[in-house]
Amino acid sequence: MDISTPSRFGAFDADSSFHLPMPGLLADLDSGSAAIRMTDEFLEASPLTRIHLMQQWMRGFRDLKDAATVDWFREWSSNRPERGIVDQLDAFRQHCQEEGLAYPADLPLLLQRY
């Protein structure tokens, strides 16, 4: 099986996959800005291969974002120990809005997961 063929579970078979550095994710930690600039090799891959790869990356990014959101909530709420968890979640929702970030509706579940 080549890398462009997904298994019946939607992921690539471990036997046919390999780790390859993929330059293209750029981040400036000082300014907090990021960009994506994929290689020609990636852009020349079949559309189906690119879609499968991006779906896997998106799942990985979602997990990283969820974990970072939990870390941010815990850091933020540690300065507000007198508030109960319900009040903290409500206040954090507003804080997310002020920062222009989406508040995850499943934050209580994420707090248990991470």
GROMACS .gro file of C-alpha atoms in nm:
model
  114
    1MET     CA    1   0.000   0.000   0.000
    2ASP     CA    2   0.138   0.344  -0.081
    3ILE     CA    3   0.099   0.646   0.146
    4SER     CA    4  -0.193   0.779  -0.058
    5THR     CA    5  -0.411   0.479   0.030
    6PRO     CA    6  -0.589   0.501   0.365
    7SER     CA    7  -0.676   0.196   0.566
    8ARG     CA    8  -1.041   0.104   0.621
    9PHE     CA    9  -1.025   0.305   0.945
   10GLY     CA   10  -0.933   0.626   0.762
   11ALA     CA   11  -0.573   0.635   0.885
   12PHE     CA   12  -0.264   0.522   0.705
   13ASP     CA   13  -0.130   0.177   0.783
   14ALA     CA   14   0.173   0.192   1.012
   15ASP     CA   15   0.366  -0.044   0.784
   16SER     CA   16   0.341   0.196   0.492
   17SER     CA   17   0.396   0.521   0.683
   18PHE     CA   18   0.722   0.684   0.768
   19HIS     CA   19   0.828   0.995   0.950
   20LEU     CA   20   0.946   1.267   0.721
   21PRO     CA   21   1.024   1.619   0.832
   22MET     CA   22   0.772   1.847   0.667
   23PRO     CA   23   0.882   2.208   0.668
   24GLY     CA   24   0.605   2.457   0.626
   25LEU     CA   25   0.469   2.546   0.968
   26LEU     CA   26   0.621   2.877   1.064
   27ALA     CA   27   0.587   3.049   1.401
   28ASP     CA   28   0.724   3.366   1.554
   29LEU     CA   29   0.687   3.309   1.928
   30ASP     CA   30   0.786   3.667   2.012
   31SER     CA   31   0.507   3.823   1.807
   32GLY     CA   32   0.261   3.534   1.838
   33SER     CA   33   0.216   3.506   1.463
   34ALA     CA   34   0.214   3.195   1.248
   35ALA     CA   35   0.188   3.094   0.884
   36ILE     CA   36   0.171   2.786   0.668
   37ARG     CA   37   0.382   2.751   0.356
   38MET     CA   38   0.389   2.395   0.231
   39THR     CA   39   0.662   2.252   0.014
   40ASP     CA   40   0.620   2.198  -0.358
   41GLU     CA   41   0.646   1.823  -0.291
   42PHE     CA   42   0.341   1.839  -0.065
   43LEU     CA   43   0.147   2.060  -0.308
   44GLU     CA   44   0.227   1.822  -0.595
   45ALA     CA   45   0.096   1.517  -0.407
   46SER     CA   46  -0.245   1.389  -0.508
   47PRO     CA   47  -0.541   1.583  -0.371
   48LEU     CA   48  -0.660   1.275  -0.181
   49THR     CA   49  -0.321   1.233  -0.014
   50ARG     CA   50  -0.314   1.600   0.086
   51ILE     CA   51  -0.666   1.575   0.229
   52HIS     CA   52  -0.580   1.266   0.436
   53LEU     CA   53  -0.262   1.426   0.568
   54MET     CA   54  -0.436   1.751   0.653
   55GLN     CA   55  -0.716   1.568   0.837
   56GLN     CA   56  -0.458   1.396   1.054
   57TRP     CA   57  -0.275   1.722   1.116
   58MET     CA   58  -0.602   1.893   1.204
   59ARG     CA   59  -0.682   1.625   1.463
   60GLY     CA   60  -0.335   1.671   1.610
   61PHE     CA   61  -0.370   2.050   1.614
   62ARG     CA   62  -0.714   2.021   1.777
   63ASP     CA   63  -0.566   1.807   2.054
   64LEU     CA   64  -0.278   2.053   2.102
   65LYS     CA   65  -0.523   2.345   2.111
   66ASP     CA   66  -0.748   2.168   2.362
   67ALA     CA   67  -0.453   2.095   2.592
   68ALA     CA   68  -0.330   2.456   2.563
   69THR     CA   69  -0.679   2.586   2.640
   70VAL     CA   70  -0.693   2.372   2.955
   71ASP     CA   71  -0.346   2.496   3.058
   72TRP     CA   72  -0.459   2.855   2.995
   73PHE     CA   73  -0.779   2.805   3.197
   74ARG     CA   74  -0.588   2.655   3.488
   75GLU     CA   75  -0.332   2.936   3.481
   76TRP     CA   76  -0.606   3.199   3.454
   77SER     CA   77  -0.831   3.045   3.721
   78SER     CA   78  -0.544   2.995   3.969
   79ASN     CA   79  -0.560   3.372   4.024
   80ARG     CA   80  -0.929   3.341   4.113
   81PRO     CA   81  -0.946   3.062   4.374
   82GLU     CA   82  -1.233   3.224   4.564
   83ARG     CA   83  -1.471   3.167   4.272
   84GLY     CA   84  -1.648   2.836   4.225
   85ILE     CA   85  -1.590   2.636   3.908
   86VAL     CA   86  -1.920   2.747   3.749
   87ASP     CA   87  -1.830   3.113   3.803
   88GLN     CA   88  -1.478   3.051   3.677
   89LEU     CA   89  -1.609   2.889   3.358
   90ASP     CA   90  -1.852   3.175   3.296
   91ALA     CA   91  -1.583   3.436   3.355
   92PHE     CA   92  -1.339   3.241   3.136
   93ARG     CA   93  -1.596   3.234   2.856
   94GLN     CA   94  -1.607   3.613   2.866
   95HIS     CA   95  -1.227   3.629   2.885
   96CYS     CA   96  -1.203   3.416   2.570
   97GLN     CA   97  -1.439   3.657   2.393
   98GLU     CA   98  -1.226   3.953   2.499
   99GLU     CA   99  -0.918   3.777   2.358
  100GLY     CA  100  -1.102   3.694   2.034
  101LEU     CA  101  -1.073   3.319   2.094
  102ALA     CA  102  -1.338   3.051   2.073
  103TYR     CA  103  -1.458   2.913   2.404
  104PRO     CA  104  -1.476   2.534   2.381
  105ALA     CA  105  -1.827   2.424   2.476
  106ASP     CA  106  -1.681   2.100   2.611
  107LEU     CA  107  -1.429   2.271   2.843
  108PRO     CA  108  -1.556   2.084   3.153
  109LEU     CA  109  -1.484   1.754   2.974
  110LEU     CA  110  -1.146   1.878   2.854
  111LEU     CA  111  -1.055   1.966   3.214
  112GLN     CA  112  -1.107   1.601   3.303
  113ARG     CA  113  -0.913   1.478   2.999
  114TYR     CA  114  -0.598   1.689   3.038
   0.00000   0.00000   0.00000
